[in-house]
Structures are given as C-alpha cells and as structure tokens.
XYZ file of C-alpha atoms in Angstrom:
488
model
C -0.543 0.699 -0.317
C -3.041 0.150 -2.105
C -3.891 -3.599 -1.029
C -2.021 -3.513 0.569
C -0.257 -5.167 1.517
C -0.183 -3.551 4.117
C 1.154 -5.792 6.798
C -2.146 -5.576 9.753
C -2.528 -6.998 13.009
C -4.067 -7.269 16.013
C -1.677 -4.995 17.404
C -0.924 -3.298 14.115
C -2.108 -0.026 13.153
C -1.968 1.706 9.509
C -1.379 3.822 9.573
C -8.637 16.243 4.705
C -9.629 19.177 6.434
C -10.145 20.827 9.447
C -13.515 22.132 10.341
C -11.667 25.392 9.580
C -11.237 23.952 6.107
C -13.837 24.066 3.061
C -15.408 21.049 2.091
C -14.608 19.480 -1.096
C -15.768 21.566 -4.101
C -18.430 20.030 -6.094
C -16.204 17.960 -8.186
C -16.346 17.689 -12.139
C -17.052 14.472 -13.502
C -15.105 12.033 -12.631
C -14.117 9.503 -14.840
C -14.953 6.192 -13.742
C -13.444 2.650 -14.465
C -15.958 0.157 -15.360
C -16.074 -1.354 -12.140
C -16.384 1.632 -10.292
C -20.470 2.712 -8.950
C -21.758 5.586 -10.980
C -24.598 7.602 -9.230
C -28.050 6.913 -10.146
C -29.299 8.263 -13.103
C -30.770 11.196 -13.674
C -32.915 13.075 -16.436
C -31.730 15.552 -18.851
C -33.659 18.241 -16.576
C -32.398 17.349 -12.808
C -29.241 19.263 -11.565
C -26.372 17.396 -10.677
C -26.420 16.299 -7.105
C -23.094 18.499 -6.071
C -23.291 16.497 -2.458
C -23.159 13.179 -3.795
C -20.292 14.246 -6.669
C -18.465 15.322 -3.478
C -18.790 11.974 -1.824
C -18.288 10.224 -4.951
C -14.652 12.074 -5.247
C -13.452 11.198 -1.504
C -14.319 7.919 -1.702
C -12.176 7.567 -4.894
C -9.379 9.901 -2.957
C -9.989 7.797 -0.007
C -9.307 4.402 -2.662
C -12.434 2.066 -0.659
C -12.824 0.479 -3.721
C -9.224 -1.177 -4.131
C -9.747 -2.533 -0.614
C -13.733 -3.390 -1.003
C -13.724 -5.023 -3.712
C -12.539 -8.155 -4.737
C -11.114 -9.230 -7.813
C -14.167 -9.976 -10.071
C -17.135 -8.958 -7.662
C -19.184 -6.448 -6.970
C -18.392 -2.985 -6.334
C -17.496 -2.369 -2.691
C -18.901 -6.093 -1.486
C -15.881 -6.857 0.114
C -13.977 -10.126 0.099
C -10.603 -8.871 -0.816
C -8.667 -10.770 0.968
C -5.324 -8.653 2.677
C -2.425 -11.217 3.380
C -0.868 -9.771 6.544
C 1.814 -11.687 8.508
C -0.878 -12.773 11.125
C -3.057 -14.185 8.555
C -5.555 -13.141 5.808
C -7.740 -10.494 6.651
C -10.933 -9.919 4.532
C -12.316 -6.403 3.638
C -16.299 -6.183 4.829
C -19.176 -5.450 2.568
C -19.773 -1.720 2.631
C -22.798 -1.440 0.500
C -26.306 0.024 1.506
C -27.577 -3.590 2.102
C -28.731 -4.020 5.380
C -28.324 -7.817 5.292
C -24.678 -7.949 4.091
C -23.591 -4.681 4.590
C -23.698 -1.065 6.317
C -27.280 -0.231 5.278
C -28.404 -0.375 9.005
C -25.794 2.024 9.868
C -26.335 5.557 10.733
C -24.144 8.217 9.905
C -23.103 8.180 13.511
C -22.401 4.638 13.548
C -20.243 5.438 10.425
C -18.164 8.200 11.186
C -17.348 5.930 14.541
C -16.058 3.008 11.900
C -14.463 5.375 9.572
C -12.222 7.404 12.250
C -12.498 4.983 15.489
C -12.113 1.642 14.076
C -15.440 0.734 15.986
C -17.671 -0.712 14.139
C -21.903 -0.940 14.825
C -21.895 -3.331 16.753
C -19.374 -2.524 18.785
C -16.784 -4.994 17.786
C -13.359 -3.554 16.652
C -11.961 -3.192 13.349
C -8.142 -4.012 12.399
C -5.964 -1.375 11.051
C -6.584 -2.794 7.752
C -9.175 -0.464 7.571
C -6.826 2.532 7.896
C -9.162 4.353 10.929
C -5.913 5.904 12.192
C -5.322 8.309 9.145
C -9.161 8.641 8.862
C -9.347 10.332 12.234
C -8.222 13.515 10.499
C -11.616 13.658 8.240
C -13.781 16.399 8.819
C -17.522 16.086 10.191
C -18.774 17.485 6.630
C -16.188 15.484 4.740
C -18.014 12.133 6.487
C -21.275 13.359 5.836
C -20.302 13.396 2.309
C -19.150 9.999 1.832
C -21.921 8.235 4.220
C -24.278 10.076 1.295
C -22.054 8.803 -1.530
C -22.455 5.041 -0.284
C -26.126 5.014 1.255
C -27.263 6.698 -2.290
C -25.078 5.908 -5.142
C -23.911 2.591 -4.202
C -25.257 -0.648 -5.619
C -26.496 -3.013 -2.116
C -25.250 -6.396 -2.097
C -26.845 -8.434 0.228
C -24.226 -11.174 0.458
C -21.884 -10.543 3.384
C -18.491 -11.123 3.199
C -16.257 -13.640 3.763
C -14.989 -13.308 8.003
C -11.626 -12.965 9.180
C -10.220 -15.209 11.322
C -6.835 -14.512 12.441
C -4.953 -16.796 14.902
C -4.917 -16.444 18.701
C -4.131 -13.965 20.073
C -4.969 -11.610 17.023
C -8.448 -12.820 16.295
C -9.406 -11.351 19.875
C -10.606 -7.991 18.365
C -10.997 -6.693 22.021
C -6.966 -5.925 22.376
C -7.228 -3.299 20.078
C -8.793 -1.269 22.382
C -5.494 -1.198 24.154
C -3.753 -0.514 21.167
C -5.868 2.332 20.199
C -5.253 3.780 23.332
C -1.300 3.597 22.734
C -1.310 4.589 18.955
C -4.545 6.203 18.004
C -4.500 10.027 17.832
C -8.136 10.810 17.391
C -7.698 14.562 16.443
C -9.658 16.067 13.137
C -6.630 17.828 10.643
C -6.126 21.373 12.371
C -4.781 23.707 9.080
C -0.978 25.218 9.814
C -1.469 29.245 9.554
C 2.407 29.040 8.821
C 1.774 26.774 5.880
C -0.055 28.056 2.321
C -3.827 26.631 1.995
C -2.362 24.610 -1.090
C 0.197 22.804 1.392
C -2.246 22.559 3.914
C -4.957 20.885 1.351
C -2.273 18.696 0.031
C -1.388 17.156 4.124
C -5.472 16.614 4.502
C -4.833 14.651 1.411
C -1.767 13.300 2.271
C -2.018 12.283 5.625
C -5.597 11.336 5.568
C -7.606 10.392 2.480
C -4.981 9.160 0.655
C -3.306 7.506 3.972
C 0.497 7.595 2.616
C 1.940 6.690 5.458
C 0.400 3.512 5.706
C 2.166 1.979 3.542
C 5.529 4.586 3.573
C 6.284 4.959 7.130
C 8.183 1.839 8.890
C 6.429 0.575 12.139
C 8.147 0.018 15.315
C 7.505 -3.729 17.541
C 3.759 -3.473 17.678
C 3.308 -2.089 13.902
C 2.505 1.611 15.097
C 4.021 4.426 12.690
C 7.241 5.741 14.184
C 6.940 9.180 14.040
C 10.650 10.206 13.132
C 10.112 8.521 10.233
C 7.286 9.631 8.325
C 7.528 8.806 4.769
C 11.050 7.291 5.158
C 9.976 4.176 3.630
C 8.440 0.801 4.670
C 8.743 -3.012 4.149
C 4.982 -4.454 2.580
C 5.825 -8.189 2.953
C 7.810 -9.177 -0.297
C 7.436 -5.092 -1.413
C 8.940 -1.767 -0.503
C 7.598 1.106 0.061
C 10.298 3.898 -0.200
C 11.494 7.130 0.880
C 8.928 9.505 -0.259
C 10.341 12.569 2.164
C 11.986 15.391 0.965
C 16.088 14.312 1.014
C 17.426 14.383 -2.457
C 19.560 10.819 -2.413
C 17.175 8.499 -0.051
C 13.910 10.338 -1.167
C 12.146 12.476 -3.801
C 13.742 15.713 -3.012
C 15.728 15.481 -6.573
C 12.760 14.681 -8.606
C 11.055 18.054 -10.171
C 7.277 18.694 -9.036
C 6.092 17.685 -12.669
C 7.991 14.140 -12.034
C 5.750 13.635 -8.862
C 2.773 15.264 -10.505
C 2.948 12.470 -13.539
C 4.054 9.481 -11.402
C 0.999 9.770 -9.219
C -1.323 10.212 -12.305
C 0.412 7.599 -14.747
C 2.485 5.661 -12.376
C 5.699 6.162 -14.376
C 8.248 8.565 -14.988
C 11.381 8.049 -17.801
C 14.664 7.969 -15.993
C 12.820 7.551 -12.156
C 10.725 5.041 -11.857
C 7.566 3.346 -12.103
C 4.970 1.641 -9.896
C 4.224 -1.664 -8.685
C 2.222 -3.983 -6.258
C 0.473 -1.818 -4.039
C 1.663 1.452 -5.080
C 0.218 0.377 -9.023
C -3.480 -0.272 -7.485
C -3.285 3.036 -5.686
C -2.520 4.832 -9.062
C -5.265 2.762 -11.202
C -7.852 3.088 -8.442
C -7.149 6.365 -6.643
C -4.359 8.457 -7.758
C -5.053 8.995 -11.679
C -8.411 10.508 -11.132
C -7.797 13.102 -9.008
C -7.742 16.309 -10.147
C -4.989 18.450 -10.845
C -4.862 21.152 -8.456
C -5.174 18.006 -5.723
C -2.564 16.470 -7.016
C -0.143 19.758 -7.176
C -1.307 19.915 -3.677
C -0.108 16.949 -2.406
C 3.161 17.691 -4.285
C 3.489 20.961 -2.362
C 3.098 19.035 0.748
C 5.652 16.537 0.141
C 7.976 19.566 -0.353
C 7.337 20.212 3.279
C 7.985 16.601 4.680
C 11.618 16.572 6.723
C 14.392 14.941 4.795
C 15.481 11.066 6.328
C 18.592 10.099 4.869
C 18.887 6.004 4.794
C 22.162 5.333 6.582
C 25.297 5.047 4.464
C 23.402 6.127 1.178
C 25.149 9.092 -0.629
C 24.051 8.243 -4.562
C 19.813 8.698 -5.515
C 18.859 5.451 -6.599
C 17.851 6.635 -10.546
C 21.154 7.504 -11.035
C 22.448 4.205 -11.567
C 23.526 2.505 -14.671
C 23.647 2.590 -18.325
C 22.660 1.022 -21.735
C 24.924 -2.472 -22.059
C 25.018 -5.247 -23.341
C 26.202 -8.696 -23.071
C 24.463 -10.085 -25.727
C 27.722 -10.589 -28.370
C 29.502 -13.014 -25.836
C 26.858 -14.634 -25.533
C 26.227 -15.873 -29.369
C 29.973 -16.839 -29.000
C 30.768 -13.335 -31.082
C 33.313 -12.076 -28.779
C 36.591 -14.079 -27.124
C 36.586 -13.408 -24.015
C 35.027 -14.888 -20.895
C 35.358 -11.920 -18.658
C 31.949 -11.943 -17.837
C 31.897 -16.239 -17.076
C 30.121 -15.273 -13.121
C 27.563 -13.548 -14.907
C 26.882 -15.843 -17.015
C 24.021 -17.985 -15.783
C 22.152 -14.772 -14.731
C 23.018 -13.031 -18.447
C 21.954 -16.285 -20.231
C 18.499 -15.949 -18.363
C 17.858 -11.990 -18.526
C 18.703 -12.659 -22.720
C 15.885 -15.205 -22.533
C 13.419 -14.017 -20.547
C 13.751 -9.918 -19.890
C 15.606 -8.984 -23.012
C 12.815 -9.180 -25.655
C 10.851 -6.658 -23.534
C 13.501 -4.209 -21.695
C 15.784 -4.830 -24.839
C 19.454 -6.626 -24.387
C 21.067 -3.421 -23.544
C 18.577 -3.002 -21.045
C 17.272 0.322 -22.631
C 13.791 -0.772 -22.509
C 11.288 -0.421 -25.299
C 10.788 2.537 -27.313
C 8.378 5.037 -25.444
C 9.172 2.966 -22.226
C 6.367 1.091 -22.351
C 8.719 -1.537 -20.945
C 11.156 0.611 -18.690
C 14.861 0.672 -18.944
C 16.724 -1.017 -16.233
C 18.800 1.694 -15.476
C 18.247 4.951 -13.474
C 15.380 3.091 -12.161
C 14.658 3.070 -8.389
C 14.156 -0.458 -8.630
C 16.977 -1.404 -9.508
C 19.175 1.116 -8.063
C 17.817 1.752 -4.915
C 19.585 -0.082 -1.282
C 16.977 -2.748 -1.494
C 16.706 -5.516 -4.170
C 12.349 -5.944 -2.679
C 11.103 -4.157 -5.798
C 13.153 -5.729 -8.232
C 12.682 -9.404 -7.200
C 8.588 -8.851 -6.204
C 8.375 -7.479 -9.798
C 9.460 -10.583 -11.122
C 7.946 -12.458 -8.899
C 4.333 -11.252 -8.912
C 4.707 -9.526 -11.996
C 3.262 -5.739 -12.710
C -0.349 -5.106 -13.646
C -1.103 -1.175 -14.361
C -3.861 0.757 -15.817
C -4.310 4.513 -16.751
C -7.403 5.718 -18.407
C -6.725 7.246 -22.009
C -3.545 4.865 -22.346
C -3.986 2.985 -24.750
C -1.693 -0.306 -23.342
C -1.809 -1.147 -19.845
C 1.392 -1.537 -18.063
C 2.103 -5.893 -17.811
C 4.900 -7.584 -16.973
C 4.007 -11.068 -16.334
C 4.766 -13.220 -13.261
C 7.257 -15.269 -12.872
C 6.617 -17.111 -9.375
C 4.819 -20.579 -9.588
C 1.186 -19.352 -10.465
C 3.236 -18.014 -14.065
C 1.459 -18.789 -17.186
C 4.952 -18.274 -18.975
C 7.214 -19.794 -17.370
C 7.926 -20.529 -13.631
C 11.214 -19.627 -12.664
C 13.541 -21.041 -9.584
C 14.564 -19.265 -6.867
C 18.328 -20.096 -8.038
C 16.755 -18.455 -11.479
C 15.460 -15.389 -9.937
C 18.421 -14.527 -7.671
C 20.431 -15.400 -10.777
C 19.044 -12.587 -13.218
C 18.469 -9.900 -10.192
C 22.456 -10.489 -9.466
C 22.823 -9.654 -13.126
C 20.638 -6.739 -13.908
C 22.061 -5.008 -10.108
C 25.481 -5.436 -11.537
C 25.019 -4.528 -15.144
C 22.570 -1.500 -14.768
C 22.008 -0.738 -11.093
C 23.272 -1.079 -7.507
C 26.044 -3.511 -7.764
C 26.769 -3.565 -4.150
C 23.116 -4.870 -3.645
C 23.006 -8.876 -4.359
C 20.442 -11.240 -3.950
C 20.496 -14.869 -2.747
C 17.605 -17.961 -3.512
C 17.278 -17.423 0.374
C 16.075 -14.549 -0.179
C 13.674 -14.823 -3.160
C 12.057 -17.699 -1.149
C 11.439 -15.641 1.683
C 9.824 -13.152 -0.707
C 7.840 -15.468 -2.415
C 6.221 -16.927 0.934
C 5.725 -12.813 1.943
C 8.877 -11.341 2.940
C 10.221 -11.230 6.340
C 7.742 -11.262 8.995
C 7.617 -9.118 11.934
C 8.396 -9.504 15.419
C 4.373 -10.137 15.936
C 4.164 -12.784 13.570
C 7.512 -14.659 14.672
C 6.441 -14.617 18.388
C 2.123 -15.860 17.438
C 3.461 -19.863 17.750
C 4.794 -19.091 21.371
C 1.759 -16.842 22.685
C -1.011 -19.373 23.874
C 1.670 -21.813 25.441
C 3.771 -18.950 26.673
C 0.285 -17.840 28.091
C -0.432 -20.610 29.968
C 2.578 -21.325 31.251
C 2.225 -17.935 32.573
C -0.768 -18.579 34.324
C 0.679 -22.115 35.599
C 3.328 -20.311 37.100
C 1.150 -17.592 39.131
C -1.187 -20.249 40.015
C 1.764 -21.834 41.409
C 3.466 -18.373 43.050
C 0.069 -18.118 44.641
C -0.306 -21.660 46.265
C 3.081 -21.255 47.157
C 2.626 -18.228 49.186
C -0.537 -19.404 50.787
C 1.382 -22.260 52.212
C 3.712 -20.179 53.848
C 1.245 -17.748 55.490
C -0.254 -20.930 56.461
C-alpha cells in the first residue's frame, strides 16, 4: 500500500487459491492504462490466448506494475524507488530481458522469488517484494503469471538501479533468519465452513492483493502481528486504517456497495476517499478488477474479526457538519469568538476554501470532498489529513472524466509551500470545525511527517548497531583472554 510505502527492512516483512481452488477464469478484456503492457498482437483469425489473459489479470490483481515501474519508465523496468525507514529500496527489473532482468529465470527460479523471497541467484529479497503474502499463490496461479511476463512483457535490458541499505540491513543474508521467524510458506487451503465467494475473496485478500501489508501494524522486527489483522497500520507520514469488521474503528458500518465503489473509484460521499498508497492501489490494481472479485473480497472482509481501537466509541465519518467562518472573517460579524482559530481559519479561507468550499461542503459532485464525515478528518489520527496536504492527492479512474488532484503543499509545491506552523495551523482548524476536535496537531508533528513519520524501533537503533557490534566483540575478546589467564 500500493508504493508503498510500505515501511521494509532487513528484518521487516510485508506482509489466491488452493490447489483445491480453480484457476483464474479466462478473464475478459481488461482495460489497460497507457502504461500498462498489452499482449502481443494478434490477427483477426487467432483465438485469444485464455493463459496469458489469465496472467495478464493476476499480475494487475497482484499490482507489479505500481511497484516495477517507475515514474516515467518503462513498464515493469524497475527503479521505483520505496523510501523505508532503513533507507531507499529500489524495485528490480522484471522484464523478459536476460541482461537487465528475469529473462534467464525459469519458472522454478520464479515461483522461488515470488513466494520465498529467494531470488536466482540465491541472494535474498526484502519484504518489499511482498513474498510473505505471495506464499499463498497456487502452482497454476504462478504458472500463469511467469507466462504473462516471459510472453507479453516488453524486455528492457537496462537493469535497475541497486539497493543499498545501511549496515546491518544491506546484509541480505539475515533474512534468512527472519524468514525462518515470520515466513509461513503454506499455499491458501479453502475453509469448507466458509462460501467459495468468501473463500475467493481471502485468496484475493490475503494474497494477490496483499492487504495486510500495508493494514496490519508490525510488532519490533516489522512482522504482522497476528491479533491484528487489518486493524490498521502506520506507512511513514500515512495511515493505513482499520479495515476489519467493527462498526466504529473499522468498516463494519459501511454497506457492501460503499466498499464495492471505494475499491473501484477510490471514493465514497459521506466515508471517505483514498490517498498515498491506498490511491496507487486503486488506479493500478483495484479499479480493474472485475466485479464478482471485487464482491468477493467484500464478502471476505465481512468475515475479518472486529478490533476496536482503544477508547474509540464514535466511526470516524460521522463527524462534523457544513460551517462556516467565512463572515467574521470579512469583518461581517462582531464578535471574536473564534480569535484561536483564527490564524488556521484565515489560511483554510485562502488556500482549501476555493476547492472544499468555505463551509467545508466540498464541491458539487464531490469532486473535491467535504471535510466532514470524512475518515480523514474524523478518524483518532490526524496522518491522513496532514500527508494529504503535505504530499498532496493524485487519483485516476478510467471512464472519469477528471482525475482526483489536490496539490502539494510541502516544499517541492508548485503553489505555494506552506510552514509547518501553517500546516498544523489549518489541520487544528478543519479537526475542530468539521472533524475530531479532540485530535490536534503540532509543527512537531508535521515536521516529523514531512521527513517520513515516526520511525521504528529498527531504524532508531541502525546508528548504534556496528559500534554496539564491536564493542560486543571487544568485550568477548576480552571475557575470553580474561578467562585464559586464570586457567593459566
């Protein structure tokens, strides 16, 4: 989730069927994006190659291109660069070249990189390659996709650009420990208890589409915590949330047609809409699924235990109304109730209210949401709201005629960079007038969202590993001189 942003390490993991489930139906045609391979083609005459429509789909379900491909290159070439807290990972070249990419690969050598993390050579991968959720793919399902990219694929015989993460993390060899801890190598074994549609939807779920990646938090070395699947997740400066079943911290409230839409479109009136990661997912993924896949995934999330975030007790769209501040402002009312808001309602009439309106209604159709009953704003977490106006929101569904923009405001803006001072100021404002007022937000805070939000233990600790080996070393170099003397 989606570029994620997800946050992978060393000693980080990311985070459908069973051999007793069909393959993929040969797939209609699936509208592409303009960036995205089409298979090679083929006269009037020839039948549709159903195997490679079937790769085709997974690797769209699967989203390799919004990790594969950089912004402005080639299809699947890699170069994307992930910004975890351990440093920037780049995604490899996947393409059938065999100078830059997997063309030398069998489909052995494949299905070991796609569901072990083990690449040819046998070097191995980081969890930003999600390998962990992968594991669940069937033999046939792999098959598929190895044909998808070995066929349809365009080579590129540049290779990408390499990682190289600090010390400790850039010694790919600990992640053979770590895949012993964390990395449950079992294909997806269908529930009988559970309909086929619920059980298609968790293949989905839980593997292609890898949700909880990006949706389940990670305990002290970044492995999902099992309690909490699909409770929700910090992504550096983002959040991932509650996607589970409970109807105040999660999606239990929403109706199936509300999840059905927000996964295709990325935005539903009075709920929410999606950003960072989560927006990617939709444009490159999500949206061109088809329908009965995306019911199924709905039906699954039905199924997914309810977490309850401590303390919560209101859903986070039900906050706020239309209202407006605007009047005292152009000096039209007396009073100066409002004066602590001021500095944060001067800068939302400046720079929100021409687009989400000064009553924060939004625009008409919402192609510019309203402010209120909007998880971003009313959720227990300001991430969402600040990132968005940080990074900005960049969105597009095929058939729509406007893609979903908001422009950044952070110091790569080409409107108008804003403070930290500026940002906390108008996030204060729009939390009390339309969302979550106990939620508030200081320029701390913003900063530490703008460098990447709050790093984890991992990252914190990197500066003191090398010395703190050593001096490890010095000191049982020393314990065993020491004890040599004495048996001397």
């Amino acid at each position: 989730m989606r570029r994620l942003l997800l946050t992978l390490t060393l000693a980080a993991g990311l985070p459908l069927a069973a051999r007793a489930l069909p393959p993929v139906p040969p797939a209609p045609p699936v509208t592409l994006t303009p960036d995205r391979p089409a298979a090679p083609a083929a006269s009037t005459a020839a039948k549709p190659d159903a195997r490679l429509e079937r790769g085709r789909y997974l690797a769209i379900a699967a989203d390799c291109m919004a990790c594969h491909t950089a912004a402005g290159g080639k299809p699947y070439a890699g170069g994307y660069a992930i910004d975890s807290p351990l440093g920037t990972i780049y995604a490899t070249n996947i393409t059938p070249s065999k100078k830059g990419g997997i063309g030398h690969y069998s489909e052995a050598d494949f299905a070991r990189a796609l569901r072990d993390g083990v690449r040819a050579d046998g070097s191995h991968l980081y969890p930003a390659m999600p390998y962990t959720s992968y594991a669940m793919l069937t033999d046939a399902d792999v098959g598929d996709l190895y044909y998808y990219f070995m066929q349809a694929v365009q080579p590129v015989d540049e290779p990408a650009r390499q990682t190289a993460l600090p010390f400790p993390f850039n010694v790919r060899l600990s992640m053979l420990g770590w895949n012993t801890l964390f990395l449950d190598n079992k294909r997806f074994v269908p529930d009988p208890a559970k309909s086929a549609q619920i059980n298609r939807g968790a293949y989905l779920a839980e593997g292609l589409a890898h949700c909880s990646a990006c949706h389940t938090p990670r305990n002290a070395l970044m492995a999902e915590i099992g309690s909490q699947t699909l409770a929700g997740a910090s992504l550096g400066a983002w959040h991932a949330p509650n996607i589970t079943s409970d109807k105040v911290s999660g999606i239990g409230a929403w109706t199936d047609a509300e999840i059905a839409a927000y996964l295709k479109t990325g935005h539903v009136e009075g709920k929410g809409q999606a950003a960072g990661g989560m927006a990617e997912a939709i444009q490159n993924s999500l949206q061109f699924l088809r329908d009965d896949d995306v019911a199924a995934i709905v039906a699954y999330l039905r199924t997914v235990p309810p977490v309850r975030a401590p303390g919560q007790t209101k859903a986070a769209f039900s906050y706020g109304s239309a209202a407006s501040e605007e009047a005292a402002l152009r000096g039209m009312a007396g009073s100066t109730e409002h004066h602590s808001l001021n500095s944060g309602a001067v800068l939302f009439s400046g720079y929100c209210a021409s687009c989400h309106s000064a009553s924060g209604a939004g625009s008409t159709g919402q192609a510019y949401p309203a402010l209120f009953h909007n998880t971003a704003t009313g959720g227990n977490t300001p991430a969402n709201l600040v990132s968005a106006m940080l990074f900005g929101v960049e969105r597009k569904i095929e058939g729509e005629e406007h893609e979903a923009f908001m422009p950044r405001f952070d110091q790569r803006s080409y409107v108008q960079p804003l403070t930290d001072e500026q940002i906390a100021s108008i996030a204060n404002y729009v939390l009390k007038q339309y969302g979550n007022p106990d939620v508030s937000v200081t320029p701390a805070y913003v900063a530490q969202a703008r460098s990447g939000g709050e790093k984890p233990v991992l990252a914190r600790a990197q500066p003191f590993m090398l010395p703190g080996g050593i001096a490890g070393i010095l000191l049982l170099i020393a314990l065993f001189v020491w004890l040599r003397r004495r048996q001397g």
